[in-house]
Amino acid sequence: MIVEKRQHWITHLVAVRGTAVRRIWLRLIEVTAVAAVVTYLYKKHDFFTEGITVLPFTLIGLALGIFLGFRNNTSYDRFWEGRKLWGRLVNTSRTLTRQVMTLIGPGPDAGGDPELEASHKELVYRVIAYVHAFRCHLRDQPFADELRPFLPAEEVAALEGESNVPVAILHRIGQRFRELYDAELVHPLHLSLLEESLATLTDIQGGCERIKATPIPKSYNTLMHRLVTFYVFALPFGVVQQVGIFTPEVTVLVAYAFLGLDAIGEEIEEPFGIDPNDLPLSAMSRMIEVNLRQRLGETEVPAMLEPVDGVLQ
């Protein structure tokens, strides 16, 4: 995610990083070249003097603008839904940690029990491991190095064979809750609260997996790409009689609008990647880790992730 201080509007006019320009600049050059050739042939050799009017391009452009607006709204809904789900993940992780620290134990007078403190630390570390594993799961990244600081080495090795590592970690947390319940360290009413938090994490994961596994239908994206491409390359033939030598300028401006909207919709429809405009899952995972470790009383915690060249991963 791009994180920048409030800037002057002129800065936005010349900005390139994180914009659609990086994805469409070559096509803009190609469209400008076609428009320049059409203008030259029209002015010097009287080509394209009749037969094509601007009316079809007006009608198609109106419909295309509506379609692109709908597609971009759909893409942003996916992006925003992903952000809301990760916001719930932050809150639920904090809630579960608080429940572990305050509800697991024989009573308020059990403070200082080394075994109880070890159980608290183990469970909180498992929650942290779940968050990191979930991020790696969404980004299709290796998870072992992320989990080694929080889980036993043999357990990390065993997770290599799991098709869904975050689910396996949640399952183990649930098993530990049952073991502590059997040891009479968890009240029956409190066990239901702990299970509810695990169920919420499962729902959050399912929502994110739904977004990842269900992209916008390929047929719709393909239709948009084709229509936009055909439209911007054919536009010079329809406007050259009306705008003359300004055909390249008019064409590239319209092309930037349509190609840019098409590129933006395609980029933000997958919010869990590592592109500049994707969600900063690494930064949110680190924030959760720091928050939870501080609840354990740890003072030596990693620093929060900062933007690199204005981009927060």
PDB file of C-alpha atoms in Angstrom:
ATOM      1  CA  MET A   1       0.000   0.000   0.000  1.00  0.00           C
ATOM      2  CA  ILE A   2       1.304   3.432  -0.904  1.00  0.00           C
ATOM      3  CA  VAL A   3       1.685   5.608   2.194  1.00  0.00           C
ATOM      4  CA  GLU A   4       2.580   9.239   1.570  1.00  0.00           C
ATOM      5  CA  LYS A   5       2.123  12.511   3.357  1.00  0.00           C
ATOM      6  CA  ARG A   6      -0.459  14.914   2.005  1.00  0.00           C
ATOM      7  CA  GLN A   7       0.958  16.378  -1.188  1.00  0.00           C
ATOM      8  CA  HIS A   8       0.294  19.346  -3.424  1.00  0.00           C
ATOM      9  CA  TRP A   9      -2.056  18.620  -6.301  1.00  0.00           C
ATOM     10  CA  ILE A  10       0.708  19.321  -8.812  1.00  0.00           C
ATOM     11  CA  THR A  11       2.685  16.420  -7.342  1.00  0.00           C
ATOM     12  CA  HIS A  12      -0.173  14.094  -8.202  1.00  0.00           C
ATOM     13  CA  LEU A  13      -0.091  15.284 -11.812  1.00  0.00           C
ATOM     14  CA  VAL A  14       3.488  14.068 -12.281  1.00  0.00           C
ATOM     15  CA  ALA A  15       3.372  11.003 -10.009  1.00  0.00           C
ATOM     16  CA  VAL A  16       4.188   7.656 -11.622  1.00  0.00           C
ATOM     17  CA  ARG A  17       4.725   5.215  -8.748  1.00  0.00           C
ATOM     18  CA  GLY A  18       1.590   3.307  -7.870  1.00  0.00           C
ATOM     19  CA  THR A  19      -0.363   4.746 -10.793  1.00  0.00           C
ATOM     20  CA  ALA A  20      -1.696   3.058 -13.904  1.00  0.00           C
ATOM     21  CA  VAL A  21       0.958   4.753 -16.063  1.00  0.00           C
ATOM     22  CA  ARG A  22       3.482   1.980 -15.392  1.00  0.00           C
ATOM     23  CA  ARG A  23       1.060  -0.593 -16.781  1.00  0.00           C
ATOM     24  CA  ILE A  24      -0.243   1.296 -19.811  1.00  0.00           C
ATOM     25  CA  TRP A  25       2.556   3.595 -21.009  1.00  0.00           C
ATOM     26  CA  LEU A  26       3.516   1.359 -23.934  1.00  0.00           C
ATOM     27  CA  ARG A  27      -0.062   1.169 -25.181  1.00  0.00           C
ATOM     28  CA  LEU A  28      -0.370   4.951 -24.862  1.00  0.00           C
ATOM     29  CA  ILE A  29       2.671   5.359 -27.100  1.00  0.00           C
ATOM     30  CA  GLU A  30       1.187   2.923 -29.622  1.00  0.00           C
ATOM     31  CA  VAL A  31      -2.167   4.731 -29.630  1.00  0.00           C
ATOM     32  CA  THR A  32      -0.432   8.092 -30.086  1.00  0.00           C
ATOM     33  CA  ALA A  33       1.571   6.707 -33.003  1.00  0.00           C
ATOM     34  CA  VAL A  34      -1.569   5.405 -34.718  1.00  0.00           C
ATOM     35  CA  ALA A  35      -3.307   8.746 -34.160  1.00  0.00           C
ATOM     36  CA  ALA A  36      -0.319  10.624 -35.594  1.00  0.00           C
ATOM     37  CA  VAL A  37      -0.295   8.447 -38.736  1.00  0.00           C
ATOM     38  CA  VAL A  38      -4.050   8.894 -39.220  1.00  0.00           C
ATOM     39  CA  THR A  39      -3.701  12.667 -38.815  1.00  0.00           C
ATOM     40  CA  TYR A  40      -0.828  12.809 -41.302  1.00  0.00           C
ATOM     41  CA  LEU A  41      -2.734  10.797 -43.913  1.00  0.00           C
ATOM     42  CA  TYR A  42      -5.829  12.929 -43.409  1.00  0.00           C
ATOM     43  CA  LYS A  43      -3.999  16.243 -43.743  1.00  0.00           C
ATOM     44  CA  LYS A  44      -1.495  15.380 -46.479  1.00  0.00           C
ATOM     45  CA  HIS A  45      -3.319  12.813 -48.605  1.00  0.00           C
ATOM     46  CA  ASP A  46      -7.020  13.431 -47.872  1.00  0.00           C
ATOM     47  CA  PHE A  47      -7.538   9.974 -46.384  1.00  0.00           C
ATOM     48  CA  PHE A  48     -10.507   9.312 -44.053  1.00  0.00           C
ATOM     49  CA  THR A  49     -12.494  12.272 -45.389  1.00  0.00           C
ATOM     50  CA  GLU A  50     -15.821  10.456 -45.358  1.00  0.00           C
ATOM     51  CA  GLY A  51     -17.614   7.385 -44.109  1.00  0.00           C
ATOM     52  CA  ILE A  52     -16.738   7.388 -40.382  1.00  0.00           C
ATOM     53  CA  THR A  53     -18.495   9.731 -37.975  1.00  0.00           C
ATOM     54  CA  VAL A  54     -18.000  10.378 -34.286  1.00  0.00           C
ATOM     55  CA  LEU A  55     -21.488   9.119 -33.340  1.00  0.00           C
ATOM     56  CA  PRO A  56     -20.607   5.399 -32.999  1.00  0.00           C
ATOM     57  CA  PHE A  57     -17.633   6.271 -30.805  1.00  0.00           C
ATOM     58  CA  THR A  58     -19.834   8.439 -28.606  1.00  0.00           C
ATOM     59  CA  LEU A  59     -22.331   5.634 -28.061  1.00  0.00           C
ATOM     60  CA  ILE A  60     -19.678   2.963 -27.522  1.00  0.00           C
ATOM     61  CA  GLY A  61     -17.679   5.246 -25.224  1.00  0.00           C
ATOM     62  CA  LEU A  62     -20.732   5.890 -23.056  1.00  0.00           C
ATOM     63  CA  ALA A  63     -21.471   2.178 -22.698  1.00  0.00           C
ATOM     64  CA  LEU A  64     -17.812   1.373 -22.111  1.00  0.00           C
ATOM     65  CA  GLY A  65     -17.578   3.985 -19.369  1.00  0.00           C
ATOM     66  CA  ILE A  66     -20.555   2.415 -17.582  1.00  0.00           C
ATOM     67  CA  PHE A  67     -19.045  -1.069 -17.853  1.00  0.00           C
ATOM     68  CA  LEU A  68     -15.661   0.105 -16.570  1.00  0.00           C
ATOM     69  CA  GLY A  69     -17.306   1.907 -13.667  1.00  0.00           C
ATOM     70  CA  PHE A  70     -19.185  -1.245 -12.700  1.00  0.00           C
ATOM     71  CA  ARG A  71     -16.042  -3.357 -12.984  1.00  0.00           C
ATOM     72  CA  ASN A  72     -13.986  -0.921 -10.867  1.00  0.00           C
ATOM     73  CA  ASN A  73     -16.697  -0.791  -8.202  1.00  0.00           C
ATOM     74  CA  THR A  74     -16.630  -4.586  -8.062  1.00  0.00           C
ATOM     75  CA  SER A  75     -12.834  -4.600  -7.760  1.00  0.00           C
ATOM     76  CA  TYR A  76     -12.869  -1.985  -4.996  1.00  0.00           C
ATOM     77  CA  ASP A  77     -15.554  -3.916  -3.121  1.00  0.00           C
ATOM     78  CA  ARG A  78     -13.180  -6.896  -3.089  1.00  0.00           C
ATOM     79  CA  PHE A  79     -10.313  -4.682  -1.904  1.00  0.00           C
ATOM     80  CA  TRP A  80     -12.376  -3.067   0.852  1.00  0.00           C
ATOM     81  CA  GLU A  81     -13.860  -6.377   1.968  1.00  0.00           C
ATOM     82  CA  GLY A  82     -10.334  -7.742   2.337  1.00  0.00           C
ATOM     83  CA  ARG A  83      -9.355  -4.725   4.427  1.00  0.00           C
ATOM     84  CA  LYS A  84     -12.383  -5.127   6.693  1.00  0.00           C
ATOM     85  CA  LEU A  85     -11.641  -8.805   7.194  1.00  0.00           C
ATOM     86  CA  TRP A  86      -8.065  -8.051   8.204  1.00  0.00           C
ATOM     87  CA  GLY A  87      -9.332  -5.372  10.558  1.00  0.00           C
ATOM     88  CA  ARG A  88     -11.457  -8.050  12.220  1.00  0.00           C
ATOM     89  CA  LEU A  89      -8.398 -10.299  12.343  1.00  0.00           C
ATOM     90  CA  VAL A  90      -6.480  -7.619  14.249  1.00  0.00           C
ATOM     91  CA  ASN A  91      -9.286  -7.179  16.778  1.00  0.00           C
ATOM     92  CA  THR A  92     -10.018 -10.885  17.195  1.00  0.00           C
ATOM     93  CA  SER A  93      -6.331 -11.689  17.746  1.00  0.00           C
ATOM     94  CA  ARG A  94      -6.189  -9.095  20.503  1.00  0.00           C
ATOM     95  CA  THR A  95      -9.421 -10.391  22.017  1.00  0.00           C
ATOM     96  CA  LEU A  96      -8.232 -13.993  21.988  1.00  0.00           C
ATOM     97  CA  THR A  97      -4.946 -12.992  23.615  1.00  0.00           C
ATOM     98  CA  ARG A  98      -6.780 -11.119  26.356  1.00  0.00           C
ATOM     99  CA  GLN A  99      -8.996 -14.140  26.945  1.00  0.00           C
ATOM    100  CA  VAL A 100      -5.976 -16.440  27.158  1.00  0.00           C
ATOM    101  CA  MET A 101      -4.247 -14.159  29.651  1.00  0.00           C
ATOM    102  CA  THR A 102      -7.285 -13.573  31.878  1.00  0.00           C
ATOM    103  CA  LEU A 103      -9.548 -16.626  31.567  1.00  0.00           C
ATOM    104  CA  ILE A 104      -7.081 -19.519  31.571  1.00  0.00           C
ATOM    105  CA  GLY A 105      -5.918 -20.427  35.062  1.00  0.00           C
ATOM    106  CA  PRO A 106      -7.225 -21.694  38.400  1.00  0.00           C
ATOM    107  CA  GLY A 107      -8.152 -18.231  39.632  1.00  0.00           C
ATOM    108  CA  PRO A 108      -6.970 -14.682  40.280  1.00  0.00           C
ATOM    109  CA  ASP A 109      -4.444 -15.869  42.864  1.00  0.00           C
ATOM    110  CA  ALA A 110      -2.500 -17.999  40.382  1.00  0.00           C
ATOM    111  CA  GLY A 111      -0.193 -15.214  39.272  1.00  0.00           C
ATOM    112  CA  GLY A 112       3.456 -16.155  39.067  1.00  0.00           C
ATOM    113  CA  ASP A 113       2.841 -19.837  38.322  1.00  0.00           C
ATOM    114  CA  PRO A 114       5.627 -20.739  35.848  1.00  0.00           C
ATOM    115  CA  GLU A 115       3.620 -23.516  34.185  1.00  0.00           C
ATOM    116  CA  LEU A 116       0.607 -21.278  33.710  1.00  0.00           C
ATOM    117  CA  GLU A 117       2.753 -18.483  32.300  1.00  0.00           C
ATOM    118  CA  ALA A 118       4.351 -20.980  29.918  1.00  0.00           C
ATOM    119  CA  SER A 119       0.893 -22.057  28.746  1.00  0.00           C
ATOM    120  CA  HIS A 120      -0.123 -18.438  28.197  1.00  0.00           C
ATOM    121  CA  LYS A 121       3.023 -17.768  26.175  1.00  0.00           C
ATOM    122  CA  GLU A 122       2.594 -20.929  24.121  1.00  0.00           C
ATOM    123  CA  LEU A 123      -0.984 -20.070  23.187  1.00  0.00           C
ATOM    124  CA  VAL A 124      -0.261 -16.431  22.390  1.00  0.00           C
ATOM    125  CA  TYR A 125       2.684 -17.501  20.248  1.00  0.00           C
ATOM    126  CA  ARG A 126       0.379 -19.889  18.428  1.00  0.00           C
ATOM    127  CA  VAL A 127      -1.973 -17.006  17.662  1.00  0.00           C
ATOM    128  CA  ILE A 128       0.968 -15.025  16.281  1.00  0.00           C
ATOM    129  CA  ALA A 129       2.038 -18.045  14.238  1.00  0.00           C
ATOM    130  CA  TYR A 130      -1.485 -18.303  12.868  1.00  0.00           C
ATOM    131  CA  VAL A 131      -1.442 -14.682  11.688  1.00  0.00           C
ATOM    132  CA  HIS A 132       1.884 -15.082   9.885  1.00  0.00           C
ATOM    133  CA  ALA A 133       0.832 -18.421   8.387  1.00  0.00           C
ATOM    134  CA  PHE A 134      -2.431 -16.877   7.203  1.00  0.00           C
ATOM    135  CA  ARG A 135      -0.571 -14.049   5.449  1.00  0.00           C
ATOM    136  CA  CYS A 136       1.778 -16.516   3.739  1.00  0.00           C
ATOM    137  CA  HIS A 137      -1.223 -18.655   2.796  1.00  0.00           C
ATOM    138  CA  LEU A 138      -2.940 -15.733   1.053  1.00  0.00           C
ATOM    139  CA  ARG A 139       0.252 -14.703  -0.752  1.00  0.00           C
ATOM    140  CA  ASP A 140       1.375 -18.244  -1.638  1.00  0.00           C
ATOM    141  CA  GLN A 141       4.676 -17.666   0.149  1.00  0.00           C
ATOM    142  CA  PRO A 142       6.832 -20.131   2.173  1.00  0.00           C
ATOM    143  CA  PHE A 143       5.811 -20.135   5.819  1.00  0.00           C
ATOM    144  CA  ALA A 144       8.438 -22.171   7.688  1.00  0.00           C
ATOM    145  CA  ASP A 145      10.850 -19.315   8.457  1.00  0.00           C
ATOM    146  CA  GLU A 146       7.976 -17.163   9.699  1.00  0.00           C
ATOM    147  CA  LEU A 147       6.764 -19.828  12.154  1.00  0.00           C
ATOM    148  CA  ARG A 148      10.035 -21.089  13.642  1.00  0.00           C
ATOM    149  CA  PRO A 149      10.256 -18.314  16.285  1.00  0.00           C
ATOM    150  CA  PHE A 150       6.800 -19.259  17.607  1.00  0.00           C
ATOM    151  CA  LEU A 151       6.351 -23.023  17.203  1.00  0.00           C
ATOM    152  CA  PRO A 152       8.494 -26.077  18.026  1.00  0.00           C
ATOM    153  CA  ALA A 153      10.730 -27.178  15.153  1.00  0.00           C
ATOM    154  CA  GLU A 154       9.075 -30.591  14.872  1.00  0.00           C
ATOM    155  CA  GLU A 155       5.643 -28.977  14.608  1.00  0.00           C
ATOM    156  CA  VAL A 156       6.814 -26.621  11.869  1.00  0.00           C
ATOM    157  CA  ALA A 157       8.188 -29.628   9.987  1.00  0.00           C
ATOM    158  CA  ALA A 158       4.892 -31.471  10.412  1.00  0.00           C
ATOM    159  CA  LEU A 159       2.989 -28.488   9.022  1.00  0.00           C
ATOM    160  CA  GLU A 160       4.900 -28.819   5.741  1.00  0.00           C
ATOM    161  CA  GLY A 161       2.525 -31.618   4.814  1.00  0.00           C
ATOM    162  CA  GLU A 162      -0.641 -29.601   5.481  1.00  0.00           C
ATOM    163  CA  SER A 163      -2.676 -28.236   2.592  1.00  0.00           C
ATOM    164  CA  ASN A 164      -4.006 -25.436   4.804  1.00  0.00           C
ATOM    165  CA  VAL A 165      -1.457 -24.479   7.456  1.00  0.00           C
ATOM    166  CA  PRO A 166      -3.543 -21.770   9.209  1.00  0.00           C
ATOM    167  CA  VAL A 167      -6.413 -24.209   9.737  1.00  0.00           C
ATOM    168  CA  ALA A 168      -3.994 -26.759  11.205  1.00  0.00           C
ATOM    169  CA  ILE A 169      -2.666 -24.167  13.658  1.00  0.00           C
ATOM    170  CA  LEU A 170      -6.186 -23.203  14.739  1.00  0.00           C
ATOM    171  CA  HIS A 171      -6.981 -26.871  15.239  1.00  0.00           C
ATOM    172  CA  ARG A 172      -3.979 -27.255  17.537  1.00  0.00           C
ATOM    173  CA  ILE A 173      -5.003 -24.160  19.518  1.00  0.00           C
ATOM    174  CA  GLY A 174      -8.434 -25.728  19.988  1.00  0.00           C
ATOM    175  CA  GLN A 175      -6.813 -28.958  21.185  1.00  0.00           C
ATOM    176  CA  ARG A 176      -4.768 -27.021  23.743  1.00  0.00           C
ATOM    177  CA  PHE A 177      -7.909 -25.329  25.037  1.00  0.00           C
ATOM    178  CA  ARG A 178      -9.489 -28.752  25.531  1.00  0.00           C
ATOM    179  CA  GLU A 179      -6.389 -30.034  27.333  1.00  0.00           C
ATOM    180  CA  LEU A 180      -6.438 -27.039  29.674  1.00  0.00           C
ATOM    181  CA  TYR A 181     -10.168 -27.546  30.220  1.00  0.00           C
ATOM    182  CA  ASP A 182      -9.568 -31.187  31.139  1.00  0.00           C
ATOM    183  CA  ALA A 183      -6.899 -29.971  33.574  1.00  0.00           C
ATOM    184  CA  GLU A 184      -9.563 -27.721  35.150  1.00  0.00           C
ATOM    185  CA  LEU A 185      -7.714 -24.566  34.139  1.00  0.00           C
ATOM    186  CA  VAL A 186     -10.597 -23.284  32.003  1.00  0.00           C
ATOM    187  CA  HIS A 187     -14.145 -22.733  33.241  1.00  0.00           C
ATOM    188  CA  PRO A 188     -16.854 -24.264  30.992  1.00  0.00           C
ATOM    189  CA  LEU A 189     -18.343 -20.832  30.314  1.00  0.00           C
ATOM    190  CA  HIS A 190     -14.926 -19.453  29.418  1.00  0.00           C
ATOM    191  CA  LEU A 191     -14.253 -22.370  27.075  1.00  0.00           C
ATOM    192  CA  SER A 192     -17.222 -21.327  24.948  1.00  0.00           C
ATOM    193  CA  LEU A 193     -15.810 -17.788  24.719  1.00  0.00           C
ATOM    194  CA  LEU A 194     -12.432 -19.105  23.601  1.00  0.00           C
ATOM    195  CA  GLU A 195     -14.093 -21.345  21.024  1.00  0.00           C
ATOM    196  CA  GLU A 196     -16.131 -18.398  19.757  1.00  0.00           C
ATOM    197  CA  SER A 197     -12.928 -16.454  19.090  1.00  0.00           C
ATOM    198  CA  LEU A 198     -11.492 -19.409  17.155  1.00  0.00           C
ATOM    199  CA  ALA A 199     -14.708 -19.619  15.142  1.00  0.00           C
ATOM    200  CA  THR A 200     -14.406 -15.914  14.309  1.00  0.00           C
ATOM    201  CA  LEU A 201     -10.852 -16.436  13.056  1.00  0.00           C
ATOM    202  CA  THR A 202     -12.106 -19.309  10.912  1.00  0.00           C
ATOM    203  CA  ASP A 203     -14.837 -17.097   9.437  1.00  0.00           C
ATOM    204  CA  ILE A 204     -12.315 -14.351   8.676  1.00  0.00           C
ATOM    205  CA  GLN A 205     -10.031 -16.813   6.941  1.00  0.00           C
ATOM    206  CA  GLY A 206     -12.915 -18.204   4.921  1.00  0.00           C
ATOM    207  CA  GLY A 207     -13.884 -14.713   3.770  1.00  0.00           C
ATOM    208  CA  CYS A 208     -10.360 -13.935   2.595  1.00  0.00           C
ATOM    209  CA  GLU A 209     -10.037 -17.297   0.868  1.00  0.00           C
ATOM    210  CA  ARG A 210     -13.315 -16.633  -0.934  1.00  0.00           C
ATOM    211  CA  ILE A 211     -11.912 -13.385  -2.342  1.00  0.00           C
ATOM    212  CA  LYS A 212      -8.657 -15.031  -3.360  1.00  0.00           C
ATOM    213  CA  ALA A 213     -10.224 -18.116  -4.919  1.00  0.00           C
ATOM    214  CA  THR A 214     -13.039 -16.331  -6.780  1.00  0.00           C
ATOM    215  CA  PRO A 215     -11.626 -13.740  -9.177  1.00  0.00           C
ATOM    216  CA  ILE A 216     -13.780 -11.637 -11.454  1.00  0.00           C
ATOM    217  CA  PRO A 217     -14.841 -13.986 -14.298  1.00  0.00           C
ATOM    218  CA  LYS A 218     -12.229 -14.186 -17.048  1.00  0.00           C
ATOM    219  CA  SER A 219     -14.822 -13.715 -19.777  1.00  0.00           C
ATOM    220  CA  TYR A 220     -15.800 -10.344 -18.286  1.00  0.00           C
ATOM    221  CA  ASN A 221     -12.190  -9.168 -17.963  1.00  0.00           C
ATOM    222  CA  THR A 222     -11.364 -10.347 -21.473  1.00  0.00           C
ATOM    223  CA  LEU A 223     -14.358  -8.508 -22.910  1.00  0.00           C
ATOM    224  CA  MET A 224     -13.326  -5.295 -21.145  1.00  0.00           C
ATOM    225  CA  HIS A 225      -9.715  -5.550 -22.341  1.00  0.00           C
ATOM    226  CA  ARG A 226     -10.777  -6.153 -25.935  1.00  0.00           C
ATOM    227  CA  LEU A 227     -13.395  -3.417 -26.053  1.00  0.00           C
ATOM    228  CA  VAL A 228     -11.065  -0.839 -24.520  1.00  0.00           C
ATOM    229  CA  THR A 229      -8.211  -1.767 -26.860  1.00  0.00           C
ATOM    230  CA  PHE A 230     -10.348  -1.744 -30.007  1.00  0.00           C
ATOM    231  CA  TYR A 231     -11.990   1.518 -28.974  1.00  0.00           C
ATOM    232  CA  VAL A 232      -8.840   3.547 -28.299  1.00  0.00           C
ATOM    233  CA  PHE A 233      -7.056   2.321 -31.435  1.00  0.00           C
ATOM    234  CA  ALA A 234     -10.092   3.022 -33.633  1.00  0.00           C
ATOM    235  CA  LEU A 235     -10.840   6.405 -32.059  1.00  0.00           C
ATOM    236  CA  PRO A 236      -8.465   8.450 -34.286  1.00  0.00           C
ATOM    237  CA  PHE A 237     -10.426   7.389 -37.390  1.00  0.00           C
ATOM    238  CA  GLY A 238     -13.636   8.737 -35.860  1.00  0.00           C
ATOM    239  CA  VAL A 239     -12.415  12.090 -34.550  1.00  0.00           C
ATOM    240  CA  VAL A 240      -9.825  13.176 -37.118  1.00  0.00           C
ATOM    241  CA  GLN A 241     -12.382  15.088 -39.189  1.00  0.00           C
ATOM    242  CA  GLN A 242     -13.622  17.010 -36.138  1.00  0.00           C
ATOM    243  CA  VAL A 243     -10.365  17.799 -34.321  1.00  0.00           C
ATOM    244  CA  GLY A 244      -7.812  17.650 -37.145  1.00  0.00           C
ATOM    245  CA  ILE A 245      -4.214  18.094 -36.010  1.00  0.00           C
ATOM    246  CA  PHE A 246      -5.275  17.701 -32.375  1.00  0.00           C
ATOM    247  CA  THR A 247      -6.261  14.068 -32.980  1.00  0.00           C
ATOM    248  CA  PRO A 248      -3.180  12.606 -31.207  1.00  0.00           C
ATOM    249  CA  GLU A 249      -3.749  14.773 -28.117  1.00  0.00           C
ATOM    250  CA  VAL A 250      -7.458  13.973 -27.893  1.00  0.00           C
ATOM    251  CA  THR A 251      -6.865  10.285 -28.525  1.00  0.00           C
ATOM    252  CA  VAL A 252      -4.127   9.861 -25.915  1.00  0.00           C
ATOM    253  CA  LEU A 253      -6.228  11.689 -23.313  1.00  0.00           C
ATOM    254  CA  VAL A 254      -9.226   9.420 -23.900  1.00  0.00           C
ATOM    255  CA  ALA A 255      -6.950   6.372 -24.056  1.00  0.00           C
ATOM    256  CA  TYR A 256      -5.342   7.284 -20.733  1.00  0.00           C
ATOM    257  CA  ALA A 257      -8.764   7.474 -19.101  1.00  0.00           C
ATOM    258  CA  PHE A 258     -10.078   4.170 -20.454  1.00  0.00           C
ATOM    259  CA  LEU A 259      -6.848   2.171 -20.291  1.00  0.00           C
ATOM    260  CA  GLY A 260      -6.126   3.574 -16.829  1.00  0.00           C
ATOM    261  CA  LEU A 261      -9.528   2.595 -15.455  1.00  0.00           C
ATOM    262  CA  ASP A 262      -9.134  -0.857 -16.956  1.00  0.00           C
ATOM    263  CA  ALA A 263      -5.673  -1.293 -15.393  1.00  0.00           C
ATOM    264  CA  ILE A 264      -6.759  -0.020 -11.965  1.00  0.00           C
ATOM    265  CA  GLY A 265      -9.696  -2.405 -11.840  1.00  0.00           C
ATOM    266  CA  GLU A 266      -7.434  -5.314 -12.714  1.00  0.00           C
ATOM    267  CA  GLU A 267      -4.801  -4.379 -10.115  1.00  0.00           C
ATOM    268  CA  ILE A 268      -7.001  -3.933  -7.041  1.00  0.00           C
ATOM    269  CA  GLU A 269      -9.254  -6.945  -7.647  1.00  0.00           C
ATOM    270  CA  GLU A 270      -6.598  -9.130  -5.940  1.00  0.00           C
ATOM    271  CA  PRO A 271      -5.942  -7.240  -2.658  1.00  0.00           C
ATOM    272  CA  PHE A 272      -3.651  -9.770  -0.948  1.00  0.00           C
ATOM    273  CA  GLY A 273      -0.644  -9.564  -3.273  1.00  0.00           C
ATOM    274  CA  ILE A 274       2.546  -7.518  -3.020  1.00  0.00           C
ATOM    275  CA  ASP A 275       1.844  -4.798  -5.595  1.00  0.00           C
ATOM    276  CA  PRO A 276       2.139  -1.171  -4.394  1.00  0.00           C
ATOM    277  CA  ASN A 277      -1.649  -0.779  -4.174  1.00  0.00           C
ATOM    278  CA  ASP A 278      -2.322  -4.074  -2.380  1.00  0.00           C
ATOM    279  CA  LEU A 279      -3.098  -4.386   1.324  1.00  0.00           C
ATOM    280  CA  PRO A 280      -0.085  -4.122   3.687  1.00  0.00           C
ATOM    281  CA  LEU A 281      -0.484  -7.609   5.163  1.00  0.00           C
ATOM    282  CA  SER A 282       3.136  -7.808   6.328  1.00  0.00           C
ATOM    283  CA  ALA A 283       2.818  -4.550   8.269  1.00  0.00           C
ATOM    284  CA  MET A 284      -0.473  -5.620   9.850  1.00  0.00           C
ATOM    285  CA  SER A 285       0.983  -9.019  10.771  1.00  0.00           C
ATOM    286  CA  ARG A 286       3.952  -7.334  12.438  1.00  0.00           C
ATOM    287  CA  MET A 287       1.634  -4.977  14.310  1.00  0.00           C
ATOM    288  CA  ILE A 288      -0.369  -7.931  15.640  1.00  0.00           C
ATOM    289  CA  GLU A 289       2.833  -9.712  16.663  1.00  0.00           C
ATOM    290  CA  VAL A 290       4.135  -6.684  18.561  1.00  0.00           C
ATOM    291  CA  ASN A 291       0.794  -6.056  20.287  1.00  0.00           C
ATOM    292  CA  LEU A 292       0.444  -9.660  21.421  1.00  0.00           C
ATOM    293  CA  ARG A 293       4.020 -10.077  22.609  1.00  0.00           C
ATOM    294  CA  GLN A 294       3.727  -6.909  24.670  1.00  0.00           C
ATOM    295  CA  ARG A 295       0.663  -8.395  26.356  1.00  0.00           C
ATOM    296  CA  LEU A 296       2.996 -11.157  27.532  1.00  0.00           C
ATOM    297  CA  GLY A 297       5.205  -8.521  29.114  1.00  0.00           C
ATOM    298  CA  GLU A 298       7.967  -8.809  26.526  1.00  0.00           C
ATOM    299  CA  THR A 299      10.008  -5.667  25.991  1.00  0.00           C
ATOM    300  CA  GLU A 300      12.327  -6.861  23.227  1.00  0.00           C
ATOM    301  CA  VAL A 301       9.934  -6.924  20.307  1.00  0.00           C
ATOM    302  CA  PRO A 302      10.569  -6.251  16.615  1.00  0.00           C
ATOM    303  CA  ALA A 303       9.982  -2.768  15.276  1.00  0.00           C
ATOM    304  CA  MET A 304       6.879  -1.922  13.320  1.00  0.00           C
ATOM    305  CA  LEU A 305       7.384  -2.096   9.565  1.00  0.00           C
ATOM    306  CA  GLU A 306       7.903   1.271   7.913  1.00  0.00           C
ATOM    307  CA  PRO A 307       7.205   2.257   4.299  1.00  0.00           C
ATOM    308  CA  VAL A 308      10.066   1.658   1.873  1.00  0.00           C
ATOM    309  CA  ASP A 309      10.077   4.302  -0.860  1.00  0.00           C
ATOM    310  CA  GLY A 310       6.554   5.184   0.205  1.00  0.00           C
ATOM    311  CA  VAL A 311       5.242   1.608  -0.086  1.00  0.00           C
ATOM    312  CA  LEU A 312       4.114  -0.351   2.978  1.00  0.00           C
ATOM    313  CA  GLN A 313       4.055  -4.102   2.364  1.00  0.00           C
TER     314      GLN A 313
END
